């Protein structure tokens, strides 16, 4: 058995952690981008493309940083296009298919609340690059939250049909909540050292924000689902493989080409 | 109606603003042109949007999302400009969906490879700029101002498209082939973006007299050819026109005939992708109906004080 150098382990662990943050942003960006030209209004096409673009910018910064931390010369594109689905570290809530507009907006809302808490804490990270990326991203996800939260409330209180759809979206999303607050994929030294943030510690605040929104939207958390877990460790839903098969196809068809 | 005021404003080269008197034919002509342009932005998002997922690098993906986002924004400014002539976005979308209002024929061609995305930026947006820069001096104020803003973004798209082409043209053999194939397929549709030949464009003379158009279709097409040919040469790509030759006497390139039967078939609804483009637009609209209804119902409750926002 080899003795691990805690410093090296922590650095490897940090790269792994940053990759997970980047994958969350990248995969959600892909799902948002799928909506462009399929939104209920042109205004919403504009808004969702703006959200997709912000998230993609975050993903690029985070993946590039993860590559630097790894120190093996992998670029943002190597990490985005040449990993297998089992090597992605994003949460499952980001990857499940869009469904209807109620699910689309609820998902963006739920993850934006989560990203806000995460980035606000990481803005003080001892890793200066991660801190800078997080401070910028925090402003963006705060805007995404406002936009999506308004929709959750509008749909919850709009018509009987929209309320029914919003309630169904909540039931579809709920199994993926627990995983957001799982710390098992984060090297504990990173949290102790103030580099990473304990996601478990964010849960109460996230739940409080969600409860307030659901109350304004006149929606109720079903509370009856079996939690999903495993995506942070590479055991994803059936859907990530399909998403990557599409997004990686052209890049992989031309090995080594520049674009 | 005091058409003297209208005539005077036109004669003095001033813009016509929404509150100014204007002949009904002027209003209708400008509206038709703005509608065609607005709808082109919206339909044009589809073939490009279809490549966002597969964009071969995250950098190109970001550029493409931003471009499609700009197109949605252009569509919205233009619907706003049209609204100043009395037709709102909802009515214009209905007319697009029912085929009463048209969009540019170029978007009815399929975008088959990544090089098509690059060519659409380089040639498609290049042609759009040649068409649109003079429109920023168009006699209808809201349209002219919308065009000034749109042209800045289009010029950015054109440069990004050329840059993406440059990388392909200097890339692997497969990439170079892909680039040439895209030029072969998009040259004619790009030239047709300027509309029918002057001999077959019944509205041109009046539109020019009213300052809606500043140049004829053929003048603009020639300007585009003259700009584009040296760019293709710089990229090492061949323009698919055996009759293309520099005419020193005219100071322009001479070029071969275009297939105007194909153009008119496309205008009249028989373009290669016309049905699917419209079907997608209509489906998005229909699928979104319950969302728009919910938003309206919610606003209604707020207005009636049934809810505190």
mmCIF file with all atom_site columns, N, CA, C and O in Angstrom, chain A residues 30 36-38 40 43 46 49-50 53 56 77 81 101 151 154 157-158 161-162 165 246-247 251 254 258-259, chain B residues 45 53-58 60-62 65 68-69 89 114 167 174-175 280 288 290-292 294 298 301 307:
data_model
loop_
_atom_site.group_PDB
_atom_site.id
_atom_site.type_symbol
_atom_site.label_atom_id
_atom_site.label_alt_id
_atom_site.label_comp_id
_atom_site.label_asym_id
_atom_site.label_entity_id
_atom_site.label_seq_id
_atom_site.pdbx_PDB_ins_code
_atom_site.Cartn_x
_atom_site.Cartn_y
_atom_site.Cartn_z
_atom_site.occupancy
_atom_site.B_iso_or_equiv
_atom_site.pdbx_formal_charge
_atom_site.auth_seq_id
_atom_site.auth_comp_id
_atom_site.auth_asym_id
_atom_site.auth_atom_id
_atom_site.pdbx_PDB_model_num
ATOM 1   N N  . UNK A 1 30  ? -26.162 22.779 -21.440 1.00 0.00 ? 30  UNK A N  1
ATOM 2   C CA . UNK A 1 30  ? -26.599 22.000 -22.605 1.00 0.00 ? 30  UNK A CA 1
ATOM 3   C C  . UNK A 1 30  ? -28.118 21.828 -22.607 1.00 0.00 ? 30  UNK A C  1
ATOM 4   O O  . UNK A 1 30  ? -28.766 21.952 -23.647 1.00 0.00 ? 30  UNK A O  1
ATOM 5   N N  . UNK A 1 36  ? -33.646 26.495 -26.979 1.00 0.00 ? 36  UNK A N  1
ATOM 6   C CA . UNK A 1 36  ? -33.615 27.649 -27.877 1.00 0.00 ? 36  UNK A CA 1
ATOM 7   C C  . UNK A 1 36  ? -34.358 27.283 -29.162 1.00 0.00 ? 36  UNK A C  1
ATOM 8   O O  . UNK A 1 36  ? -34.090 26.230 -29.746 1.00 0.00 ? 36  UNK A O  1
ATOM 9   N N  . UNK A 1 37  ? -35.274 28.129 -29.564 1.00 0.00 ? 37  UNK A N  1
ATOM 10  C CA . UNK A 1 37  ? -36.236 27.964 -30.684 1.00 0.00 ? 37  UNK A CA 1
ATOM 11  C C  . UNK A 1 37  ? -37.415 27.058 -30.314 1.00 0.00 ? 37  UNK A C  1
ATOM 12  O O  . UNK A 1 37  ? -38.254 26.765 -31.148 1.00 0.00 ? 37  UNK A O  1
ATOM 13  N N  . UNK A 1 38  ? -37.472 26.615 -29.057 1.00 0.00 ? 38  UNK A N  1
ATOM 14  C CA . UNK A 1 38  ? -38.610 25.783 -28.644 1.00 0.00 ? 38  UNK A CA 1
ATOM 15  C C  . UNK A 1 38  ? -39.358 26.387 -27.471 1.00 0.00 ? 38  UNK A C  1
ATOM 16  O O  . UNK A 1 38  ? -40.198 25.738 -26.853 1.00 0.00 ? 38  UNK A O  1
ATOM 17  N N  . UNK A 1 40  ? -41.834 29.052 -25.219 1.00 0.00 ? 40  UNK A N  1
ATOM 18  C CA . UNK A 1 40  ? -43.209 29.530 -25.436 1.00 0.00 ? 40  UNK A CA 1
ATOM 19  C C  . UNK A 1 40  ? -43.282 30.922 -26.065 1.00 0.00 ? 40  UNK A C  1
ATOM 20  O O  . UNK A 1 40  ? -44.297 31.257 -26.660 1.00 0.00 ? 40  UNK A O  1
ATOM 21  N N  . UNK A 1 43  ? -39.238 36.039 -26.360 1.00 0.00 ? 43  UNK A N  1
ATOM 22  C CA . UNK A 1 43  ? -38.565 36.628 -25.193 1.00 0.00 ? 43  UNK A CA 1
ATOM 23  C C  . UNK A 1 43  ? -37.913 35.532 -24.353 1.00 0.00 ? 43  UNK A C  1
ATOM 24  O O  . UNK A 1 43  ? -36.819 35.716 -23.812 1.00 0.00 ? 43  UNK A O  1
ATOM 25  N N  . UNK A 1 46  ? -34.792 34.173 -25.844 1.00 0.00 ? 46  UNK A N  1
ATOM 26  C CA . UNK A 1 46  ? -33.687 35.089 -25.549 1.00 0.00 ? 46  UNK A CA 1
ATOM 27  C C  . UNK A 1 46  ? -33.171 34.855 -24.124 1.00 0.00 ? 46  UNK A C  1
ATOM 28  O O  . UNK A 1 46  ? -31.970 34.750 -23.887 1.00 0.00 ? 46  UNK A O  1
ATOM 29  N N  . UNK A 1 49  ? -31.365 31.441 -23.767 1.00 0.00 ? 49  UNK A N  1
ATOM 30  C CA . UNK A 1 49  ? -30.041 31.406 -24.394 1.00 0.00 ? 49  UNK A CA 1
ATOM 31  C C  . UNK A 1 49  ? -29.047 32.204 -23.556 1.00 0.00 ? 49  UNK A C  1
ATOM 32  O O  . UNK A 1 49  ? -27.873 31.839 -23.448 1.00 0.00 ? 49  UNK A O  1
ATOM 33  N N  . UNK A 1 50  ? -29.534 33.255 -22.923 1.00 0.00 ? 50  UNK A N  1
ATOM 34  C CA . UNK A 1 50  ? -28.664 34.023 -22.037 1.00 0.00 ? 50  UNK A CA 1
ATOM 35  C C  . UNK A 1 50  ? -28.201 33.174 -20.844 1.00 0.00 ? 50  UNK A C  1
ATOM 36  O O  . UNK A 1 50  ? -27.025 33.178 -20.468 1.00 0.00 ? 50  UNK A O  1
ATOM 37  N N  . UNK A 1 53  ? -25.710 30.589 -21.999 1.00 0.00 ? 53  UNK A N  1
ATOM 38  C CA . UNK A 1 53  ? -24.408 31.202 -22.281 1.00 0.00 ? 53  UNK A CA 1
ATOM 39  C C  . UNK A 1 53  ? -23.641 31.513 -20.990 1.00 0.00 ? 53  UNK A C  1
ATOM 40  O O  . UNK A 1 53  ? -22.438 31.264 -20.894 1.00 0.00 ? 53  UNK A O  1
ATOM 41  N N  . UNK A 1 56  ? -22.386 28.262 -19.616 1.00 0.00 ? 56  UNK A N  1
ATOM 42  C CA . UNK A 1 56  ? -21.276 27.756 -20.418 1.00 0.00 ? 56  UNK A CA 1
ATOM 43  C C  . UNK A 1 56  ? -19.993 28.511 -20.064 1.00 0.00 ? 56  UNK A C  1
ATOM 44  O O  . UNK A 1 56  ? -18.919 27.906 -19.960 1.00 0.00 ? 56  UNK A O  1
ATOM 45  N N  . UNK A 1 77  ? -11.659 21.744 -23.497 1.00 0.00 ? 77  UNK A N  1
ATOM 46  C CA . UNK A 1 77  ? -12.285 20.894 -24.519 1.00 0.00 ? 77  UNK A CA 1
ATOM 47  C C  . UNK A 1 77  ? -11.958 19.411 -24.300 1.00 0.00 ? 77  UNK A C  1
ATOM 48  O O  . UNK A 1 77  ? -12.826 18.554 -24.493 1.00 0.00 ? 77  UNK A O  1
ATOM 49  N N  . UNK A 1 81  ? -15.142 17.096 -23.976 1.00 0.00 ? 81  UNK A N  1
ATOM 50  C CA . UNK A 1 81  ? -15.463 16.256 -25.142 1.00 0.00 ? 81  UNK A CA 1
ATOM 51  C C  . UNK A 1 81  ? -14.887 14.847 -25.073 1.00 0.00 ? 81  UNK A C  1
ATOM 52  O O  . UNK A 1 81  ? -15.332 13.975 -25.806 1.00 0.00 ? 81  UNK A O  1
ATOM 53  N N  . UNK A 1 101 ? -42.183 23.046 -19.992 1.00 0.00 ? 101 UNK A N  1
ATOM 54  C CA . UNK A 1 101 ? -41.632 24.328 -19.546 1.00 0.00 ? 101 UNK A CA 1
ATOM 55  C C  . UNK A 1 101 ? -41.677 24.460 -18.020 1.00 0.00 ? 101 UNK A C  1
ATOM 56  O O  . UNK A 1 101 ? -40.828 25.134 -17.424 1.00 0.00 ? 101 UNK A O  1
ATOM 57  N N  . UNK A 1 151 ? -41.156 32.520 -12.848 1.00 0.00 ? 151 UNK A N  1
ATOM 58  C CA . UNK A 1 151 ? -41.944 31.566 -13.643 1.00 0.00 ? 151 UNK A CA 1
ATOM 59  C C  . UNK A 1 151 ? -42.582 30.498 -12.765 1.00 0.00 ? 151 UNK A C  1
ATOM 60  O O  . UNK A 1 151 ? -43.737 30.119 -12.984 1.00 0.00 ? 151 UNK A O  1
ATOM 61  N N  . UNK A 1 154 ? -45.530 32.155 -11.263 1.00 0.00 ? 154 UNK A N  1
ATOM 62  C CA . UNK A 1 154 ? -46.554 32.399 -12.297 1.00 0.00 ? 154 UNK A CA 1
ATOM 63  C C  . UNK A 1 154 ? -47.274 31.108 -12.685 1.00 0.00 ? 154 UNK A C  1
ATOM 64  O O  . UNK A 1 154 ? -48.495 31.088 -12.825 1.00 0.00 ? 154 UNK A O  1
ATOM 65  N N  . UNK A 1 157 ? -49.482 29.699 -9.821  1.00 0.00 ? 157 UNK A N  1
ATOM 66  C CA . UNK A 1 157 ? -50.710 30.455 -9.554  1.00 0.00 ? 157 UNK A CA 1
ATOM 67  C C  . UNK A 1 157 ? -51.461 30.878 -10.802 1.00 0.00 ? 157 UNK A C  1
ATOM 68  O O  . UNK A 1 157 ? -52.407 31.660 -10.706 1.00 0.00 ? 157 UNK A O  1
ATOM 69  N N  . UNK A 1 158 ? -51.002 30.417 -11.968 1.00 0.00 ? 158 UNK A N  1
ATOM 70  C CA . UNK A 1 158 ? -51.602 30.883 -13.226 1.00 0.00 ? 158 UNK A CA 1
ATOM 71  C C  . UNK A 1 158 ? -52.949 30.264 -13.511 1.00 0.00 ? 158 UNK A C  1
ATOM 72  O O  . UNK A 1 158 ? -53.996 30.771 -13.098 1.00 0.00 ? 158 UNK A O  1
ATOM 73  N N  . UNK A 1 161 ? -54.236 24.281 -15.328 1.00 0.00 ? 161 UNK A N  1
ATOM 74  C CA . UNK A 1 161 ? -53.294 23.418 -16.048 1.00 0.00 ? 161 UNK A CA 1
ATOM 75  C C  . UNK A 1 161 ? -51.850 23.707 -15.654 1.00 0.00 ? 161 UNK A C  1
ATOM 76  O O  . UNK A 1 161 ? -51.055 22.799 -15.415 1.00 0.00 ? 161 UNK A O  1
ATOM 77  N N  . UNK A 1 162 ? -51.507 25.003 -15.569 1.00 0.00 ? 162 UNK A N  1
ATOM 78  C CA . UNK A 1 162 ? -50.108 25.319 -15.255 1.00 0.00 ? 162 UNK A CA 1
ATOM 79  C C  . UNK A 1 162 ? -49.772 24.886 -13.835 1.00 0.00 ? 162 UNK A C  1
ATOM 80  O O  . UNK A 1 162 ? -48.658 24.419 -13.564 1.00 0.00 ? 162 UNK A O  1
ATOM 81  N N  . UNK A 1 165 ? -49.146 21.186 -13.887 1.00 0.00 ? 165 UNK A N  1
ATOM 82  C CA . UNK A 1 165 ? -47.840 20.886 -14.485 1.00 0.00 ? 165 UNK A CA 1
ATOM 83  C C  . UNK A 1 165 ? -46.703 21.256 -13.535 1.00 0.00 ? 165 UNK A C  1
ATOM 84  O O  . UNK A 1 165 ? -45.694 20.531 -13.444 1.00 0.00 ? 165 UNK A O  1
ATOM 85  N N  . UNK A 1 246 ? -24.438 13.093 -28.292 1.00 0.00 ? 246 UNK A N  1
ATOM 86  C CA . UNK A 1 246 ? -24.704 14.184 -29.234 1.00 0.00 ? 246 UNK A CA 1
ATOM 87  C C  . UNK A 1 246 ? -23.626 15.268 -29.131 1.00 0.00 ? 246 UNK A C  1
ATOM 88  O O  . UNK A 1 246 ? -23.017 15.652 -30.129 1.00 0.00 ? 246 UNK A O  1
ATOM 89  N N  . UNK A 1 247 ? -23.377 15.749 -27.923 1.00 0.00 ? 247 UNK A N  1
ATOM 90  C CA . UNK A 1 247 ? -22.488 16.916 -27.799 1.00 0.00 ? 247 UNK A CA 1
ATOM 91  C C  . UNK A 1 247 ? -21.046 16.578 -28.177 1.00 0.00 ? 247 UNK A C  1
ATOM 92  O O  . UNK A 1 247 ? -20.325 17.445 -28.661 1.00 0.00 ? 247 UNK A O  1
ATOM 93  N N  . UNK A 1 251 ? -16.708 16.540 -32.320 1.00 0.00 ? 251 UNK A N  1
ATOM 94  C CA . UNK A 1 251 ? -15.344 16.679 -31.813 1.00 0.00 ? 251 UNK A CA 1
ATOM 95  C C  . UNK A 1 251 ? -14.604 15.336 -31.890 1.00 0.00 ? 251 UNK A C  1
ATOM 96  O O  . UNK A 1 251 ? -13.468 15.271 -32.342 1.00 0.00 ? 251 UNK A O  1
ATOM 97  N N  . UNK A 1 254 ? -13.263 13.923 -35.314 1.00 0.00 ? 254 UNK A N  1
ATOM 98  C CA . UNK A 1 254 ? -12.076 14.533 -35.926 1.00 0.00 ? 254 UNK A CA 1
ATOM 99  C C  . UNK A 1 254 ? -10.960 14.642 -34.891 1.00 0.00 ? 254 UNK A C  1
ATOM 100 O O  . UNK A 1 254 ? -10.645 15.746 -34.444 1.00 0.00 ? 254 UNK A O  1
ATOM 101 N N  . UNK A 1 258 ? -8.369  21.201 -34.935 1.00 0.00 ? 258 UNK A N  1
ATOM 102 C CA . UNK A 1 258 ? -8.671  22.471 -34.258 1.00 0.00 ? 258 UNK A CA 1
ATOM 103 C C  . UNK A 1 258 ? -9.937  23.048 -34.873 1.00 0.00 ? 258 UNK A C  1
ATOM 104 O O  . UNK A 1 258 ? -10.238 22.802 -36.033 1.00 0.00 ? 258 UNK A O  1
ATOM 105 N N  . UNK A 1 259 ? -10.640 23.834 -34.096 1.00 0.00 ? 259 UNK A N  1
ATOM 106 C CA . UNK A 1 259 ? -11.910 24.383 -34.579 1.00 0.00 ? 259 UNK A CA 1
ATOM 107 C C  . UNK A 1 259 ? -11.947 25.884 -34.424 1.00 0.00 ? 259 UNK A C  1
ATOM 108 O O  . UNK A 1 259 ? -12.926 26.524 -34.539 1.00 0.00 ? 259 UNK A O  1
ATOM 109 N N  . UNK B 2 45  ? -32.856 31.199 -36.585 1.00 0.00 ? 45  UNK B N  1
ATOM 110 C CA . UNK B 2 45  ? -32.328 30.612 -35.348 1.00 0.00 ? 45  UNK B CA 1
ATOM 111 C C  . UNK B 2 45  ? -32.363 29.088 -35.404 1.00 0.00 ? 45  UNK B C  1
ATOM 112 O O  . UNK B 2 45  ? -31.583 28.420 -34.729 1.00 0.00 ? 45  UNK B O  1
ATOM 113 N N  . UNK B 2 53  ? -25.696 22.002 -29.815 1.00 0.00 ? 53  UNK B N  1
ATOM 114 C CA . UNK B 2 53  ? -25.312 20.813 -29.039 1.00 0.00 ? 53  UNK B CA 1
ATOM 115 C C  . UNK B 2 53  ? -24.021 20.202 -29.571 1.00 0.00 ? 53  UNK B C  1
ATOM 116 O O  . UNK B 2 53  ? -23.188 19.737 -28.809 1.00 0.00 ? 53  UNK B O  1
ATOM 117 N N  . UNK B 2 54  ? -23.872 20.187 -30.893 1.00 0.00 ? 54  UNK B N  1
ATOM 118 C CA . UNK B 2 54  ? -22.721 19.501 -31.491 1.00 0.00 ? 54  UNK B CA 1
ATOM 119 C C  . UNK B 2 54  ? -21.525 20.418 -31.746 1.00 0.00 ? 54  UNK B C  1
ATOM 120 O O  . UNK B 2 54  ? -20.526 19.958 -32.325 1.00 0.00 ? 54  UNK B O  1
ATOM 121 N N  . UNK B 2 55  ? -21.615 21.687 -31.384 1.00 0.00 ? 55  UNK B N  1
ATOM 122 C CA . UNK B 2 55  ? -20.495 22.602 -31.644 1.00 0.00 ? 55  UNK B CA 1
ATOM 123 C C  . UNK B 2 55  ? -19.189 21.937 -31.183 1.00 0.00 ? 55  UNK B C  1
ATOM 124 O O  . UNK B 2 55  ? -19.131 21.382 -30.092 1.00 0.00 ? 55  UNK B O  1
ATOM 125 N N  . UNK B 2 56  ? -18.152 21.976 -32.036 1.00 0.00 ? 56  UNK B N  1
ATOM 126 C CA . UNK B 2 56  ? -16.987 21.120 -31.779 1.00 0.00 ? 56  UNK B CA 1
ATOM 127 C C  . UNK B 2 56  ? -16.009 21.642 -30.723 1.00 0.00 ? 56  UNK B C  1
ATOM 128 O O  . UNK B 2 56  ? -15.067 20.941 -30.376 1.00 0.00 ? 56  UNK B O  1
ATOM 129 N N  . UNK B 2 57  ? -16.190 22.845 -30.220 1.00 0.00 ? 57  UNK B N  1
ATOM 130 C CA . UNK B 2 57  ? -15.386 23.309 -29.087 1.00 0.00 ? 57  UNK B CA 1
ATOM 131 C C  . UNK B 2 57  ? -16.286 24.184 -28.232 1.00 0.00 ? 57  UNK B C  1
ATOM 132 O O  . UNK B 2 57  ? -17.285 24.717 -28.723 1.00 0.00 ? 57  UNK B O  1
ATOM 133 N N  . UNK B 2 58  ? -15.913 24.335 -26.972 1.00 0.00 ? 58  UNK B N  1
ATOM 134 C CA . UNK B 2 58  ? -16.759 25.159 -26.093 1.00 0.00 ? 58  UNK B CA 1
ATOM 135 C C  . UNK B 2 58  ? -16.703 26.626 -26.516 1.00 0.00 ? 58  UNK B C  1
ATOM 136 O O  . UNK B 2 58  ? -17.680 27.360 -26.375 1.00 0.00 ? 58  UNK B O  1
ATOM 137 N N  . UNK B 2 60  ? -16.448 27.762 -29.666 1.00 0.00 ? 60  UNK B N  1
ATOM 138 C CA . UNK B 2 60  ? -17.386 27.930 -30.794 1.00 0.00 ? 60  UNK B CA 1
ATOM 139 C C  . UNK B 2 60  ? -18.840 27.790 -30.321 1.00 0.00 ? 60  UNK B C  1
ATOM 140 O O  . UNK B 2 60  ? -19.739 28.424 -30.871 1.00 0.00 ? 60  UNK B O  1
ATOM 141 N N  . UNK B 2 61  ? -19.045 26.962 -29.318 1.00 0.00 ? 61  UNK B N  1
ATOM 142 C CA . UNK B 2 61  ? -20.403 26.797 -28.797 1.00 0.00 ? 61  UNK B CA 1
ATOM 143 C C  . UNK B 2 61  ? -20.875 28.116 -28.182 1.00 0.00 ? 61  UNK B C  1
ATOM 144 O O  . UNK B 2 61  ? -22.004 28.557 -28.421 1.00 0.00 ? 61  UNK B O  1
ATOM 145 N N  . UNK B 2 62  ? -20.003 28.766 -27.431 1.00 0.00 ? 62  UNK B N  1
ATOM 146 C CA . UNK B 2 62  ? -20.368 30.038 -26.803 1.00 0.00 ? 62  UNK B CA 1
ATOM 147 C C  . UNK B 2 62  ? -20.687 31.085 -27.876 1.00 0.00 ? 62  UNK B C  1
ATOM 148 O O  . UNK B 2 62  ? -21.678 31.823 -27.777 1.00 0.00 ? 62  UNK B O  1
ATOM 149 N N  . UNK B 2 65  ? -24.119 30.213 -29.431 1.00 0.00 ? 65  UNK B N  1
ATOM 150 C CA . UNK B 2 65  ? -25.266 30.551 -28.573 1.00 0.00 ? 65  UNK B CA 1
ATOM 151 C C  . UNK B 2 65  ? -25.475 32.067 -28.588 1.00 0.00 ? 65  UNK B C  1
ATOM 152 O O  . UNK B 2 65  ? -26.603 32.549 -28.710 1.00 0.00 ? 65  UNK B O  1
ATOM 153 N N  . UNK B 2 68  ? -27.147 33.134 -31.858 1.00 0.00 ? 68  UNK B N  1
ATOM 154 C CA . UNK B 2 68  ? -28.576 32.796 -31.930 1.00 0.00 ? 68  UNK B CA 1
ATOM 155 C C  . UNK B 2 68  ? -29.366 33.697 -30.970 1.00 0.00 ? 68  UNK B C  1
ATOM 156 O O  . UNK B 2 68  ? -30.473 34.147 -31.280 1.00 0.00 ? 68  UNK B O  1
ATOM 157 N N  . UNK B 2 69  ? -28.757 33.991 -29.839 1.00 0.00 ? 69  UNK B N  1
ATOM 158 C CA . UNK B 2 69  ? -29.395 34.913 -28.891 1.00 0.00 ? 69  UNK B CA 1
ATOM 159 C C  . UNK B 2 69  ? -29.561 36.302 -29.523 1.00 0.00 ? 69  UNK B C  1
ATOM 160 O O  . UNK B 2 69  ? -30.614 36.931 -29.395 1.00 0.00 ? 69  UNK B O  1
ATOM 161 N N  . UNK B 2 89  ? -46.722 41.817 -32.265 1.00 0.00 ? 89  UNK B N  1
ATOM 162 C CA . UNK B 2 89  ? -45.934 40.598 -32.450 1.00 0.00 ? 89  UNK B CA 1
ATOM 163 C C  . UNK B 2 89  ? -46.835 39.371 -32.620 1.00 0.00 ? 89  UNK B C  1
ATOM 164 O O  . UNK B 2 89  ? -46.564 38.500 -33.449 1.00 0.00 ? 89  UNK B O  1
ATOM 165 N N  . UNK B 2 114 ? -20.733 21.297 -39.854 1.00 0.00 ? 114 UNK B N  1
ATOM 166 C CA . UNK B 2 114 ? -20.274 22.433 -39.053 1.00 0.00 ? 114 UNK B CA 1
ATOM 167 C C  . UNK B 2 114 ? -19.795 23.580 -39.963 1.00 0.00 ? 114 UNK B C  1
ATOM 168 O O  . UNK B 2 114 ? -19.964 24.753 -39.634 1.00 0.00 ? 114 UNK B O  1
ATOM 169 N N  . UNK B 2 167 ? -10.161 28.729 -39.916 1.00 0.00 ? 167 UNK B N  1
ATOM 170 C CA . UNK B 2 167 ? -9.634  27.569 -39.186 1.00 0.00 ? 167 UNK B CA 1
ATOM 171 C C  . UNK B 2 167 ? -9.907  26.287 -39.976 1.00 0.00 ? 167 UNK B C  1
ATOM 172 O O  . UNK B 2 167 ? -9.025  25.433 -40.115 1.00 0.00 ? 167 UNK B O  1
ATOM 173 N N  . UNK B 2 174 ? -10.159 16.682 -44.176 1.00 0.00 ? 174 UNK B N  1
ATOM 174 C CA . UNK B 2 174 ? -11.619 16.559 -44.014 1.00 0.00 ? 174 UNK B CA 1
ATOM 175 C C  . UNK B 2 174 ? -12.260 17.920 -43.746 1.00 0.00 ? 174 UNK B C  1
ATOM 176 O O  . UNK B 2 174 ? -13.343 18.214 -44.242 1.00 0.00 ? 174 UNK B O  1
ATOM 177 N N  . UNK B 2 175 ? -11.603 18.721 -42.939 1.00 0.00 ? 175 UNK B N  1
ATOM 178 C CA . UNK B 2 175 ? -12.154 20.052 -42.649 1.00 0.00 ? 175 UNK B CA 1
ATOM 179 C C  . UNK B 2 175 ? -12.144 20.939 -43.893 1.00 0.00 ? 175 UNK B C  1
ATOM 180 O O  . UNK B 2 175 ? -13.095 21.679 -44.136 1.00 0.00 ? 175 UNK B O  1
ATOM 181 N N  . UNK B 2 280 ? -41.806 23.572 -36.958 1.00 0.00 ? 280 UNK B N  1
ATOM 182 C CA . UNK B 2 280 ? -41.106 23.743 -35.687 1.00 0.00 ? 280 UNK B CA 1
ATOM 183 C C  . UNK B 2 280 ? -41.589 25.019 -34.988 1.00 0.00 ? 280 UNK B C  1
ATOM 184 O O  . UNK B 2 280 ? -41.827 25.061 -33.786 1.00 0.00 ? 280 UNK B O  1
ATOM 185 N N  . UNK B 2 288 ? -46.356 26.216 -26.281 1.00 0.00 ? 288 UNK B N  1
ATOM 186 C CA . UNK B 2 288 ? -46.199 27.267 -25.282 1.00 0.00 ? 288 UNK B CA 1
ATOM 187 C C  . UNK B 2 288 ? -47.500 27.959 -24.914 1.00 0.00 ? 288 UNK B C  1
ATOM 188 O O  . UNK B 2 288 ? -47.507 28.853 -24.062 1.00 0.00 ? 288 UNK B O  1
ATOM 189 N N  . UNK B 2 290 ? -50.133 27.056 -23.198 1.00 0.00 ? 290 UNK B N  1
ATOM 190 C CA . UNK B 2 290 ? -50.549 26.968 -21.785 1.00 0.00 ? 290 UNK B CA 1
ATOM 191 C C  . UNK B 2 290 ? -49.675 27.856 -20.893 1.00 0.00 ? 290 UNK B C  1
ATOM 192 O O  . UNK B 2 290 ? -50.147 28.370 -19.880 1.00 0.00 ? 290 UNK B O  1
ATOM 193 N N  . UNK B 2 291 ? -48.423 28.051 -21.311 1.00 0.00 ? 291 UNK B N  1
ATOM 194 C CA . UNK B 2 291 ? -47.514 28.902 -20.530 1.00 0.00 ? 291 UNK B CA 1
ATOM 195 C C  . UNK B 2 291 ? -47.944 30.368 -20.663 1.00 0.00 ? 291 UNK B C  1
ATOM 196 O O  . UNK B 2 291 ? -48.038 31.094 -19.668 1.00 0.00 ? 291 UNK B O  1
ATOM 197 N N  . UNK B 2 292 ? -48.231 30.773 -21.895 1.00 0.00 ? 292 UNK B N  1
ATOM 198 C CA . UNK B 2 292 ? -48.655 32.166 -22.112 1.00 0.00 ? 292 UNK B CA 1
ATOM 199 C C  . UNK B 2 292 ? -49.992 32.427 -21.422 1.00 0.00 ? 292 UNK B C  1
ATOM 200 O O  . UNK B 2 292 ? -50.209 33.501 -20.853 1.00 0.00 ? 292 UNK B O  1
ATOM 201 N N  . UNK B 2 294 ? -51.045 30.927 -18.741 1.00 0.00 ? 294 UNK B N  1
ATOM 202 C CA . UNK B 2 294 ? -50.789 31.000 -17.297 1.00 0.00 ? 294 UNK B CA 1
ATOM 203 C C  . UNK B 2 294 ? -50.237 32.376 -16.926 1.00 0.00 ? 294 UNK B C  1
ATOM 204 O O  . UNK B 2 294 ? -50.644 32.981 -15.923 1.00 0.00 ? 294 UNK B O  1
ATOM 205 N N  . UNK B 2 298 ? -52.076 35.019 -14.482 1.00 0.00 ? 298 UNK B N  1
ATOM 206 C CA . UNK B 2 298 ? -51.372 35.519 -13.295 1.00 0.00 ? 298 UNK B CA 1
ATOM 207 C C  . UNK B 2 298 ? -51.368 37.051 -13.274 1.00 0.00 ? 298 UNK B C  1
ATOM 208 O O  . UNK B 2 298 ? -51.674 37.671 -12.253 1.00 0.00 ? 298 UNK B O  1
ATOM 209 N N  . UNK B 2 301 ? -54.688 38.365 -12.288 1.00 0.00 ? 301 UNK B N  1
ATOM 210 C CA . UNK B 2 301 ? -54.931 38.300 -10.831 1.00 0.00 ? 301 UNK B CA 1
ATOM 211 C C  . UNK B 2 301 ? -54.214 39.436 -10.113 1.00 0.00 ? 301 UNK B C  1
ATOM 212 O O  . UNK B 2 301 ? -54.752 40.017 -9.175  1.00 0.00 ? 301 UNK B O  1
ATOM 213 N N  . UNK B 2 307 ? -53.894 39.000 -5.983  1.00 0.00 ? 307 UNK B N  1
ATOM 214 C CA . UNK B 2 307 ? -52.596 38.531 -5.494  1.00 0.00 ? 307 UNK B CA 1
ATOM 215 C C  . UNK B 2 307 ? -51.729 39.746 -5.227  1.00 0.00 ? 307 UNK B C  1
ATOM 216 O O  . UNK B 2 307 ? -51.820 40.732 -5.930  1.00 0.00 ? 307 UNK B O  1
#
